[in-house]
Tab-separated table of N, CA and C in Angstrom:
chain	number	residue	atom	x	y	z
N	914	MET	N	-1.959	71.217	-31.654
N	914	MET	CA	-2.987	70.227	-31.509
N	914	MET	C	-4.308	70.969	-31.423
N	915	SER	N	-5.252	70.473	-32.133
N	915	SER	CA	-6.566	71.111	-32.162
N	915	SER	C	-7.398	70.640	-30.975
N	916	PRO	N	-8.434	71.400	-30.637
N	916	PRO	CA	-9.274	70.994	-29.505
N	916	PRO	C	-9.924	69.639	-29.719
N	917	GLY	N	-10.239	69.269	-30.959
N	917	GLY	CA	-10.877	67.959	-31.224
N	917	GLY	C	-9.930	66.813	-30.953
N	918	GLU	N	-8.652	67.030	-31.323
N	918	GLU	CA	-7.664	65.974	-31.085
N	918	GLU	C	-7.435	65.773	-29.598
N	919	ALA	N	-7.431	66.853	-28.838
N	919	ALA	CA	-7.242	66.764	-27.390
N	919	ALA	C	-8.383	65.986	-26.747
N	920	GLU	N	-9.618	66.247	-27.252
N	920	GLU	CA	-10.782	65.512	-26.708
N	920	GLU	C	-10.686	64.038	-27.040
N	921	ASP	N	-10.236	63.703	-28.285
N	921	ASP	CA	-10.115	62.293	-28.680
N	921	ASP	C	-9.090	61.564	-27.805
N	922	ARG	N	-7.951	62.259	-27.564
N	922	ARG	CA	-6.912	61.650	-26.724
N	922	ARG	C	-7.419	61.479	-25.295
N	923	SER	N	-8.145	62.428	-24.819
N	923	SER	CA	-8.681	62.377	-23.474
N	923	SER	C	-9.697	61.242	-23.348
N	924	ALA	N	-10.565	61.102	-24.355
N	924	ALA	CA	-11.558	60.018	-24.354
N	924	ALA	C	-10.861	58.679	-24.482
N	925	SER	N	-9.833	58.611	-25.320
N	925	SER	CA	-9.082	57.383	-25.526
N	925	SER	C	-8.363	56.981	-24.236
N	926	ALA	N	-7.793	57.944	-23.535
N	926	ALA	CA	-7.108	57.663	-22.268
N	926	ALA	C	-8.104	57.174	-21.225
N	927	ALA	N	-9.300	57.757	-21.195
N	927	ALA	CA	-10.332	57.335	-20.240
N	927	ALA	C	-10.786	55.915	-20.543
N	928	ASP	N	-10.963	55.603	-21.845
N	928	ASP	CA	-11.346	54.246	-22.231
N	928	ASP	C	-10.251	53.248	-21.852
N	929	SER	N	-9.002	53.671	-22.092
N	929	SER	CA	-7.866	52.823	-21.778
N	929	SER	C	-7.792	52.562	-20.271
N	930	ASP	N	-8.038	53.590	-19.455
N	930	ASP	CA	-8.023	53.412	-18.000
N	930	ASP	C	-9.115	52.443	-17.556
N	931	ALA	N	-10.288	52.543	-18.161
N	931	ALA	CA	-11.395	51.639	-17.808
N	931	ALA	C	-11.048	50.202	-18.170
N	932	VAL	N	-10.420	50.009	-19.323
N	932	VAL	CA	-10.025	48.661	-19.747
N	932	VAL	C	-8.999	48.100	-18.769
N	933	TRP	N	-8.007	48.927	-18.380
N	933	TRP	CA	-6.974	48.468	-17.460
N	933	TRP	C	-7.555	48.147	-16.090
N	934	ARG	N	-8.503	48.969	-15.621
N	934	ARG	CA	-9.131	48.688	-14.330
N	934	ARG	C	-9.896	47.362	-14.395
N	935	HIS	N	-10.605	47.166	-15.505
N	935	HIS	CA	-11.361	45.936	-15.701
N	935	HIS	C	-10.403	44.738	-15.759
N	936	LEU	N	-9.289	44.890	-16.466
N	936	LEU	CA	-8.300	43.834	-16.588
N	936	LEU	C	-7.668	43.519	-15.223
N	937	ARG	N	-7.338	44.541	-14.444
N	937	ARG	CA	-6.755	44.330	-13.117
N	937	ARG	C	-7.718	43.585	-12.205
N	938	ARG	N	-9.007	43.908	-12.312
N	938	ARG	CA	-9.995	43.214	-11.485
N	938	ARG	C	-10.001	41.725	-11.827
N	939	TRP	N	-9.978	41.358	-13.107
N	939	TRP	CA	-9.968	39.962	-13.507
N	939	TRP	C	-8.651	39.288	-13.129
N	940	GLN	N	-7.553	40.043	-13.156
N	940	GLN	CA	-6.282	39.487	-12.706
N	940	GLN	C	-6.334	39.158	-11.218
N	941	ARG	N	-6.937	40.035	-10.422
N	941	ARG	CA	-7.071	39.771	-8.984
N	941	ARG	C	-7.973	38.563	-8.740
N	942	ILE	N	-9.065	38.467	-9.463
N	942	ILE	CA	-9.979	37.317	-9.314
N	942	ILE	C	-9.259	36.032	-9.706
N	943	GLY	N	-8.543	36.063	-10.810
N	943	GLY	CA	-7.792	34.885	-11.259
N	943	GLY	C	-6.716	34.488	-10.269
N	944	SER	N	-5.986	35.460	-9.727
N	944	SER	CA	-4.942	35.173	-8.739
N	944	SER	C	-5.553	34.572	-7.471
N	945	GLY	N	-6.676	35.111	-7.037
N	945	GLY	CA	-7.359	34.578	-5.857
N	945	GLY	C	-7.829	33.147	-6.084
N	946	ALA	N	-8.388	32.891	-7.262
N	946	ALA	CA	-8.856	31.539	-7.583
N	946	ALA	C	-7.685	30.565	-7.634
N	947	LEU	N	-6.563	31.000	-8.196
N	947	LEU	CA	-5.378	30.151	-8.251
N	947	LEU	C	-4.869	29.836	-6.841
N	948	ALA	N	-4.863	30.828	-5.962
N	948	ALA	CA	-4.419	30.619	-4.587
N	948	ALA	C	-5.320	29.608	-3.877
N	949	VAL	N	-6.631	29.734	-4.062
N	949	VAL	CA	-7.577	28.788	-3.459
N	949	VAL	C	-7.329	27.384	-4.002
N	950	LEU	N	-7.094	27.263	-5.301
N	950	LEU	CA	-6.836	25.969	-5.922
N	950	LEU	C	-5.562	25.333	-5.362
N	951	VAL	N	-4.518	26.104	-5.201
N	951	VAL	CA	-3.265	25.585	-4.659
N	951	VAL	C	-3.465	25.099	-3.225
N	952	VAL	N	-4.166	25.854	-2.405
N	952	VAL	CA	-4.403	25.460	-1.013
N	952	VAL	C	-5.243	24.187	-0.960
N	953	LEU	N	-6.320	24.119	-1.747
N	953	LEU	CA	-7.165	22.914	-1.749
N	953	LEU	C	-6.388	21.694	-2.225
N	954	THR	N	-5.575	21.857	-3.257
N	954	THR	CA	-4.772	20.742	-3.757
N	954	THR	C	-3.808	20.252	-2.681
N	955	ALA	N	-3.172	21.171	-1.993
N	955	ALA	CA	-2.238	20.788	-0.932
N	955	ALA	C	-2.956	20.057	0.204
N	956	VAL	N	-4.091	20.582	0.634
N	956	VAL	CA	-4.836	19.962	1.735
N	956	VAL	C	-5.332	18.571	1.334
N	957	LEU	N	-5.928	18.455	0.159
N	957	LEU	CA	-6.437	17.152	-0.280
N	957	LEU	C	-5.304	16.172	-0.520
N	958	GLY	N	-4.197	16.640	-1.058
N	958	GLY	CA	-3.046	15.772	-1.282
N	958	GLY	C	-2.485	15.237	0.021
N	959	LEU	N	-2.383	16.083	1.027
N	959	LEU	CA	-1.884	15.633	2.325
N	959	LEU	C	-2.834	14.642	2.978
N	960	GLN	N	-4.133	14.852	2.810
N	960	GLN	CA	-5.106	13.916	3.381
N	960	GLN	C	-5.002	12.558	2.705
N	961	MET	N	-4.749	12.548	1.410
N	961	MET	CA	-4.641	11.274	0.697
N	961	MET	C	-3.359	10.536	1.075
N	962	LEU	N	-2.286	11.265	1.332
N	962	LEU	CA	-1.014	10.638	1.657
N	962	LEU	C	-0.911	10.208	3.110
N	963	ALA	N	-1.551	10.938	3.999
N	963	ALA	CA	-1.473	10.623	5.427
N	963	ALA	C	-2.353	9.428	5.742
N	964	PRO	N	-1.796	8.405	6.374
N	964	PRO	CA	-2.638	7.260	6.719
N	964	PRO	C	-3.629	7.645	7.812
N	965	SER	N	-4.842	7.255	7.603
N	965	SER	CA	-5.894	7.542	8.568
N	965	SER	C	-5.929	6.425	9.608
N	966	ALA	N	-6.240	6.767	10.828
N	966	ALA	CA	-6.339	5.763	11.882
N	966	ALA	C	-7.472	4.787	11.599
N	967	GLU	N	-8.486	5.244	10.889
N	967	GLU	CA	-9.622	4.382	10.582
N	967	GLU	C	-9.435	3.597	9.295
N	968	ALA	N	-8.392	3.882	8.528
N	968	ALA	CA	-8.189	3.205	7.244
N	968	ALA	C	-7.885	1.728	7.491
N	969	PRO	N	-8.572	0.846	6.781
N	969	PRO	CA	-8.299	-0.574	6.963
N	969	PRO	C	-6.921	-0.932	6.412
N	970	ALA	N	-6.316	-1.924	7.005
N	970	ALA	CA	-5.008	-2.368	6.551
N	970	ALA	C	-5.142	-3.094	5.215
N	971	ARG	N	-4.099	-3.019	4.431
N	971	ARG	CA	-4.047	-3.748	3.165
N	971	ARG	C	-2.979	-4.827	3.300
N	972	TYR	N	-3.266	-5.983	2.738
N	972	TYR	CA	-2.344	-7.117	2.829
N	972	TYR	C	-2.116	-7.704	1.448
N	973	LEU	N	-0.948	-8.340	1.309
N	973	LEU	CA	-0.586	-8.982	0.052
N	973	LEU	C	0.157	-10.268	0.389
N	974	ALA	N	-0.104	-11.313	-0.381
N	974	ALA	CA	0.626	-12.571	-0.226
N	974	ALA	C	0.893	-13.142	-1.602
N	975	VAL	N	2.062	-13.696	-1.779
N	975	VAL	CA	2.395	-14.408	-3.015
N	975	VAL	C	2.362	-15.886	-2.665
N	976	LEU	N	1.486	-16.630	-3.327
N	976	LEU	CA	1.372	-18.063	-3.092
N	976	LEU	C	2.248	-18.780	-4.112
N	977	GLN	N	3.119	-19.642	-3.604
N	977	GLN	CA	4.002	-20.387	-4.491
N	977	GLN	C	3.941	-21.861	-4.167
N	978	THR	N	4.557	-22.661	-4.999
N	978	THR	CA	4.553	-24.105	-4.772
N	978	THR	C	5.213	-24.405	-3.432
N	979	PRO	N	4.878	-25.534	-2.802
N	979	PRO	CA	5.483	-25.862	-1.509
N	979	PRO	C	7.021	-25.903	-1.553
N	980	GLN	N	7.578	-26.219	-2.692
N	980	GLN	CA	9.031	-26.240	-2.824
N	980	GLN	C	9.583	-24.826	-3.036
N	981	GLY	N	8.716	-23.846	-3.199
N	981	GLY	CA	9.141	-22.462	-3.390
N	981	GLY	C	9.757	-22.190	-4.741
N	982	ARG	N	9.452	-23.033	-5.723
N	982	ARG	CA	10.085	-22.892	-7.032
N	982	ARG	C	9.381	-21.928	-7.963
N	983	SER	N	8.062	-21.848	-7.855
N	983	SER	CA	7.371	-20.942	-8.778
N	983	SER	C	6.104	-20.377	-8.140
N	984	PRO	N	5.889	-19.087	-8.347
N	984	PRO	CA	4.652	-18.476	-7.831
N	984	PRO	C	3.477	-18.863	-8.717
N	985	GLY	N	2.305	-18.885	-8.118
N	985	GLY	CA	1.123	-19.250	-8.885
N	985	GLY	C	-0.041	-18.288	-8.704
N	986	TRP	N	-0.107	-17.641	-7.527
N	986	TRP	CA	-1.230	-16.765	-7.230
N	986	TRP	C	-0.763	-15.598	-6.368
N	987	ILE	N	-1.514	-14.511	-6.429
N	987	ILE	CA	-1.330	-13.380	-5.525
N	987	ILE	C	-2.635	-13.193	-4.776
N	988	VAL	N	-2.557	-13.055	-3.463
N	988	VAL	CA	-3.722	-12.724	-2.640
N	988	VAL	C	-3.592	-11.250	-2.286
N	989	ALA	N	-4.624	-10.477	-2.596
N	989	ALA	CA	-4.612	-9.048	-2.279
N	989	ALA	C	-5.868	-8.713	-1.494
N	990	VAL	N	-5.687	-8.155	-0.302
N	990	VAL	CA	-6.807	-7.668	0.493
N	990	VAL	C	-6.706	-6.149	0.428
N	991	THR	N	-7.699	-5.530	-0.190
N	991	THR	CA	-7.633	-4.104	-0.497
N	991	THR	C	-8.395	-3.260	0.507
N	992	CYS	N	-8.184	-1.951	0.386
N	992	CYS	CA	-8.892	-0.996	1.246
N	992	CYS	C	-10.398	-1.022	1.000
N	993	SER	N	-10.794	-1.512	-0.159
N	993	SER	CA	-12.224	-1.560	-0.463
N	993	SER	C	-12.863	-2.826	0.120
N	994	ASP	N	-12.159	-3.463	1.058
N	994	ASP	CA	-12.676	-4.653	1.743
N	994	ASP	C	-12.986	-5.799	0.795
N	995	ARG	N	-12.090	-6.035	-0.139
N	995	ARG	CA	-12.225	-7.148	-1.069
N	995	ARG	C	-10.992	-8.036	-0.958
N	996	VAL	N	-11.190	-9.335	-1.085
N	996	VAL	CA	-10.102	-10.300	-1.155
N	996	VAL	C	-10.061	-10.777	-2.602
N	997	ARG	N	-8.908	-10.600	-3.223
N	997	ARG	CA	-8.747	-11.033	-4.614
N	997	ARG	C	-7.658	-12.089	-4.677
N	998	LEU	N	-7.954	-13.149	-5.391
N	998	LEU	CA	-6.989	-14.200	-5.675
N	998	LEU	C	-6.690	-14.083	-7.161
N	999	ILE	N	-5.454	-13.702	-7.477
N	999	ILE	CA	-5.082	-13.375	-8.855
N	999	ILE	C	-4.057	-14.389	-9.350
N	1000	PRO	N	-4.348	-15.085	-10.454
N	1000	PRO	CA	-3.371	-16.056	-10.979
N	1000	PRO	C	-2.203	-15.343	-11.651
N	1001	ILE	N	-1.031	-15.904	-11.493
N	1001	ILE	CA	0.134	-15.412	-12.225
N	1001	ILE	C	0.817	-16.618	-12.857
N	1002	GLY	N	1.354	-16.430	-14.001
N	1002	GLY	CA	1.994	-17.532	-14.709
N	1002	GLY	C	0.967	-18.362	-15.462
N	1003	ALA	N	1.464	-19.387	-16.109
N	1003	ALA	CA	0.612	-20.269	-16.905
N	1003	ALA	C	-0.169	-21.207	-15.999
N	1004	ALA	N	-1.436	-21.382	-16.298
N	1004	ALA	CA	-2.300	-22.269	-15.511
N	1004	ALA	C	-2.169	-23.699	-16.029
N	1005	ALA	N	-1.848	-24.608	-15.133
N	1005	ALA	CA	-1.750	-26.022	-15.502
N	1005	ALA	C	-3.146	-26.629	-15.532
N	1006	PRO	N	-3.404	-27.520	-16.455
N	1006	PRO	CA	-4.719	-28.174	-16.481
N	1006	PRO	C	-4.908	-29.049	-15.240
N	1007	LEU	N	-6.150	-29.112	-14.782
N	1007	LEU	CA	-6.472	-29.913	-13.596
N	1007	LEU	C	-6.947	-31.293	-14.005
N	1008	PRO	N	-6.709	-32.278	-13.176
N	1008	PRO	CA	-7.260	-33.603	-13.454
N	1008	PRO	C	-8.793	-33.545	-13.493
N	1009	ALA	N	-9.397	-34.381	-14.283
N	1009	ALA	CA	-10.860	-34.395	-14.401
N	1009	ALA	C	-11.486	-34.625	-13.034
N	1010	GLY	N	-12.569	-33.877	-12.760
N	1010	GLY	CA	-13.300	-34.026	-11.507
N	1010	GLY	C	-12.682	-33.272	-10.334
N	1011	ASN	N	-11.726	-32.405	-10.586
N	1011	ASN	CA	-11.062	-31.653	-9.515
N	1011	ASN	C	-11.164	-30.148	-9.739
N	1012	TRP	N	-11.124	-29.425	-8.636
N	1012	TRP	CA	-11.125	-27.963	-8.638
N	1012	TRP	C	-10.062	-27.480	-7.670
N	1013	LEU	N	-9.801	-26.206	-7.737
N	1013	LEU	CA	-8.910	-25.589	-6.764
N	1013	LEU	C	-9.765	-25.002	-5.650
N	1014	GLN	N	-9.308	-25.148	-4.413
N	1014	GLN	CA	-10.012	-24.552	-3.283
N	1014	GLN	C	-9.048	-23.631	-2.549
N	1015	PHE	N	-9.549	-22.462	-2.165
N	1015	PHE	CA	-8.776	-21.390	-1.555
N	1015	PHE	C	-9.032	-21.418	-0.048
N	1016	TRP	N	-7.957	-21.417	0.746
N	1016	TRP	CA	-8.065	-21.534	2.204
N	1016	TRP	C	-7.249	-20.458	2.907
N	1017	THR	N	-7.642	-20.181	4.161
N	1017	THR	CA	-6.830	-19.355	5.058
N	1017	THR	C	-7.034	-19.861	6.476
N	1018	LYS	N	-6.104	-19.512	7.347
N	1018	LYS	CA	-6.245	-19.863	8.762
N	1018	LYS	C	-5.839	-18.647	9.587
N	1019	ALA	N	-6.800	-18.109	10.300
N	1019	ALA	CA	-6.539	-16.960	11.163
N	1019	ALA	C	-5.737	-17.396	12.381
N	1020	GLU	N	-4.970	-16.478	12.938
N	1020	GLU	CA	-4.203	-16.772	14.143
N	1020	GLU	C	-5.164	-17.199	15.252
N	1021	ASN	N	-4.794	-18.219	15.978
N	1021	ASN	CA	-5.581	-18.769	17.085
N	1021	ASN	C	-6.899	-19.406	16.654
N	1022	ALA	N	-7.109	-19.595	15.369
N	1022	ALA	CA	-8.331	-20.275	14.904
N	1022	ALA	C	-8.148	-21.778	15.090
N	1023	ALA	N	-9.263	-22.464	15.335
N	1023	ALA	CA	-9.214	-23.908	15.545
N	1023	ALA	C	-8.826	-24.649	14.275
N	1024	GLY	N	-9.213	-24.106	13.144
N	1024	GLY	CA	-8.909	-24.766	11.874
N	1024	GLY	C	-8.969	-23.777	10.722
N	1025	PRO	N	-8.693	-24.248	9.529
N	1025	PRO	CA	-8.710	-23.371	8.368
N	1025	PRO	C	-10.132	-23.007	7.950
N	1026	THR	N	-10.243	-21.936	7.197
N	1026	THR	CA	-11.522	-21.485	6.660
N	1026	THR	C	-11.456	-21.518	5.145
N	1027	SER	N	-12.454	-22.116	4.528
N	1027	SER	CA	-12.506	-22.151	3.068
N	1027	SER	C	-12.968	-20.797	2.538
N	1028	MET	N	-12.240	-20.299	1.572
N	1028	MET	CA	-12.616	-19.058	0.894
N	1028	MET	C	-13.356	-19.378	-0.404
N	1029	GLY	N	-13.558	-20.682	-0.657
N	1029	GLY	CA	-14.330	-21.100	-1.809
N	1029	GLY	C	-13.503	-21.776	-2.885
N	1030	MET	N	-14.228	-22.281	-3.855
N	1030	MET	CA	-13.613	-22.942	-5.003
N	1030	MET	C	-13.227	-21.866	-6.014
N	1031	VAL	N	-12.122	-22.086	-6.701
N	1031	VAL	CA	-11.670	-21.137	-7.716
N	1031	VAL	C	-11.371	-21.872	-9.012
N	1032	ALA	N	-11.597	-21.195	-10.100
N	1032	ALA	CA	-11.297	-21.760	-11.412
N	1032	ALA	C	-9.840	-21.484	-11.740
N	1033	THR	N	-9.177	-22.444	-12.326
N	1033	THR	CA	-7.773	-22.281	-12.664
N	1033	THR	C	-7.601	-21.151	-13.694
N	1034	GLY	N	-6.620	-20.304	-13.438
N	1034	GLY	CA	-6.326	-19.219	-14.370
N	1034	GLY	C	-7.298	-18.054	-14.349
N	1035	ARG	N	-8.216	-18.015	-13.395
N	1035	ARG	CA	-9.197	-16.924	-13.324
N	1035	ARG	C	-9.083	-16.187	-12.000
N	1036	ILE	N	-9.361	-14.883	-12.039
N	1036	ILE	CA	-9.366	-14.080	-10.820
N	1036	ILE	C	-10.608	-14.428	-10.013
N	1037	ALA	N	-10.420	-14.641	-8.719
N	1037	ALA	CA	-11.540	-14.887	-7.804
N	1037	ALA	C	-11.587	-13.708	-6.833
N	1038	GLU	N	-12.787	-13.247	-6.544
N	1038	GLU	CA	-12.937	-12.100	-5.648
N	1038	GLU	C	-14.097	-12.357	-4.702
N	1039	SER	N	-13.898	-11.969	-3.450
N	1039	SER	CA	-14.966	-12.112	-2.463
N	1039	SER	C	-14.836	-10.995	-1.437
N	1040	PRO	N	-15.905	-10.715	-0.685
N	1040	PRO	CA	-15.813	-9.678	0.346
N	1040	PRO	C	-14.898	-10.125	1.484
N	1041	ALA	N	-14.180	-9.178	2.052
N	1041	ALA	CA	-13.275	-9.504	3.160
N	1041	ALA	C	-14.037	-10.000	4.383
N	1042	ALA	N	-15.337	-9.758	4.426
N	1042	ALA	CA	-16.153	-10.208	5.555
N	1042	ALA	C	-16.161	-11.731	5.685
N	1043	VAL	N	-15.830	-12.459	4.613
N	1043	VAL	CA	-15.797	-13.924	4.711
N	1043	VAL	C	-14.559	-14.402	5.462
N	1044	LEU	N	-13.579	-13.525	5.649
N	1044	LEU	CA	-12.381	-13.893	6.404
N	1044	LEU	C	-12.723	-14.014	7.883
N	1045	PRO	N	-12.211	-15.029	8.564
N	1045	PRO	CA	-12.457	-15.138	10.002
N	1045	PRO	C	-11.761	-14.006	10.753
N	1046	ALA	N	-10.612	-13.601	10.274
N	1046	ALA	CA	-9.807	-12.493	10.798
N	1046	ALA	C	-8.702	-12.305	9.779
N	1047	LEU	N	-7.922	-11.265	9.943
N	1047	LEU	CA	-6.829	-11.040	9.006
N	1047	LEU	C	-5.680	-10.394	9.750
N	1048	GLY	N	-4.495	-10.905	9.538
N	1048	GLY	CA	-3.342	-10.346	10.221
N	1048	GLY	C	-2.061	-10.555	9.448
N	1049	GLN	N	-1.005	-10.008	10.012
N	1049	GLN	CA	0.325	-10.126	9.435
N	1049	GLN	C	0.745	-11.592	9.443
N	1050	ARG	N	1.338	-12.046	8.355
N	1050	ARG	CA	1.866	-13.404	8.185
N	1050	ARG	C	0.785	-14.480	8.283
N	1051	GLN	N	-0.437	-14.131	7.929
N	1051	GLN	CA	-1.528	-15.111	7.936
N	1051	GLN	C	-1.360	-16.048	6.745
N	1052	PRO	N	-1.469	-17.352	6.971
N	1052	PRO	CA	-1.297	-18.296	5.868
N	1052	PRO	C	-2.526	-18.362	4.954
N	1053	PHE	N	-2.256	-18.481	3.670
N	1053	PHE	CA	-3.260	-18.751	2.648
N	1053	PHE	C	-2.726	-19.899	1.813
N	1054	GLU	N	-3.625	-20.710	1.282
N	1054	GLU	CA	-3.186	-21.795	0.412
N	1054	GLU	C	-4.273	-22.147	-0.590
N	1055	VAL	N	-3.827	-22.816	-1.628
N	1055	VAL	CA	-4.728	-23.332	-2.661
N	1055	VAL	C	-4.470	-24.828	-2.734
N	1056	THR	N	-5.538	-25.613	-2.603
N	1056	THR	CA	-5.416	-27.070	-2.650
N	1056	THR	C	-6.179	-27.615	-3.850
N	1057	LEU	N	-5.862	-28.839	-4.183
N	1057	LEU	CA	-6.556	-29.540	-5.260
N	1057	LEU	C	-7.606	-30.431	-4.596
N	1058	GLU	N	-8.873	-30.110	-4.799
N	1058	GLU	CA	-9.963	-30.850	-4.163
N	1058	GLU	C	-10.896	-31.419	-5.228
N	1059	SER	N	-11.731	-32.363	-4.806
N	1059	SER	CA	-12.724	-32.897	-5.730
N	1059	SER	C	-13.772	-31.824	-6.001
N	1060	GLU	N	-14.534	-31.995	-7.054
N	1060	GLU	CA	-15.548	-30.991	-7.428
N	1060	GLU	C	-16.533	-30.710	-6.312
N	1061	SER	N	-16.756	-31.661	-5.434
N	1061	SER	CA	-17.729	-31.459	-4.356
N	1061	SER	C	-17.126	-30.674	-3.196
N	1062	SER	N	-15.859	-30.327	-3.273
N	1062	SER	CA	-15.164	-29.548	-2.249
N	1062	SER	C	-14.871	-30.421	-1.049
N	1063	SER	N	-14.077	-29.922	-0.180
N	1063	SER	CA	-13.761	-30.631	1.049
N	1063	SER	C	-14.975	-30.536	1.970
N	1064	THR	N	-15.478	-31.662	2.378
N	1064	THR	CA	-16.677	-31.676	3.222
N	1064	THR	C	-16.333	-31.824	4.702
N	1065	VAL	N	-15.070	-31.928	5.043
N	1065	VAL	CA	-14.689	-32.105	6.438
N	1065	VAL	C	-14.210	-30.800	7.074
N	1066	GLY	N	-14.261	-29.710	6.352
N	1066	GLY	CA	-13.905	-28.413	6.907
N	1066	GLY	C	-12.422	-28.112	6.941
N	1067	ARG	N	-11.659	-28.936	6.250
N	1067	ARG	CA	-10.222	-28.682	6.141
N	1067	ARG	C	-9.739	-29.298	4.829
N	1068	PRO	N	-8.572	-28.887	4.359
N	1068	PRO	CA	-8.075	-29.461	3.108
N	1068	PRO	C	-7.880	-30.971	3.227
N	1069	THR	N	-8.281	-31.676	2.181
N	1069	THR	CA	-8.111	-33.131	2.164
N	1069	THR	C	-7.207	-33.568	1.024
N	1070	ALA	N	-6.758	-32.627	0.246
N	1070	ALA	CA	-5.964	-32.946	-0.933
N	1070	ALA	C	-4.645	-32.172	-0.871
N	1071	PRO	N	-3.771	-32.426	-1.822
N	1071	PRO	CA	-2.457	-31.780	-1.790
N	1071	PRO	C	-2.524	-30.255	-1.863
N	1072	VAL	N	-1.604	-29.617	-1.148
N	1072	VAL	CA	-1.455	-28.164	-1.218
N	1072	VAL	C	-0.628	-27.867	-2.468
N	1073	LEU	N	-1.213	-27.078	-3.372
N	1073	LEU	CA	-0.500	-26.722	-4.592
N	1073	LEU	C	0.290	-25.433	-4.439
N	1074	PHE	N	-0.301	-24.458	-3.715
N	1074	PHE	CA	0.339	-23.157	-3.530
N	1074	PHE	C	0.082	-22.668	-2.111
N	1075	LEU	N	1.094	-22.035	-1.495
N	1075	LEU	CA	0.908	-21.479	-0.162
N	1075	LEU	C	1.774	-20.236	0.009
N	1076	GLY	N	1.337	-19.402	0.953
N	1076	GLY	CA	2.065	-18.168	1.245
N	1076	GLY	C	1.480	-17.479	2.461
N	1077	ARG	N	2.164	-16.419	2.903
N	1077	ARG	CA	1.722	-15.646	4.075
N	1077	ARG	C	1.601	-14.177	3.707
N	1078	THR	N	0.677	-13.511	4.386
N	1078	THR	CA	0.434	-12.099	4.084
N	1078	THR	C	1.515	-11.196	4.649
N	1079	LEU	N	1.685	-10.084	3.981
N	1079	LEU	CA	2.502	-8.973	4.444
N	1079	LEU	C	1.615	-7.753	4.443
N	1080	ARG	N	1.733	-6.942	5.485
N	1080	ARG	CA	0.934	-5.724	5.560
N	1080	ARG	C	1.586	-4.633	4.713
N	1081	LEU	N	0.777	-3.969	3.911
N	1081	LEU	CA	1.292	-2.887	3.063
N	1081	LEU	C	1.148	-1.571	3.749
């Protein structure tokens, strides 16, 4: 081997060592970043799965005909403090001059509270703040009222759908 070849091999080995050192440094940085990502994912995942003491309760009710033959609406009270009345199944046409009115009665309340008029076959949504209170097995119902709504503060027409909440 000539002296020039020895120098080339020596320079090549030095370059190779520098590349490997550089590569090892990036491998360590990548491994560290991966470890941090795994720990953060685990911590955030556990926080999302663990129920918080301050988390509001969620409730669901299926409103069905008084005879219990067919469901018509779902009441969902979500963590985002919204009450949603969601129609399920085919919407029957209403008699002229009538609307559906959504009601609830909190435990120990003197009477029912109107949650407002709803259009048949449409989702109705309102803030949970309109609820007088909310609890397990709280009754909700939908009645058939005149367009002017019930003016006596309670349902005056037939109950079309009723149900009670379950806590999720």
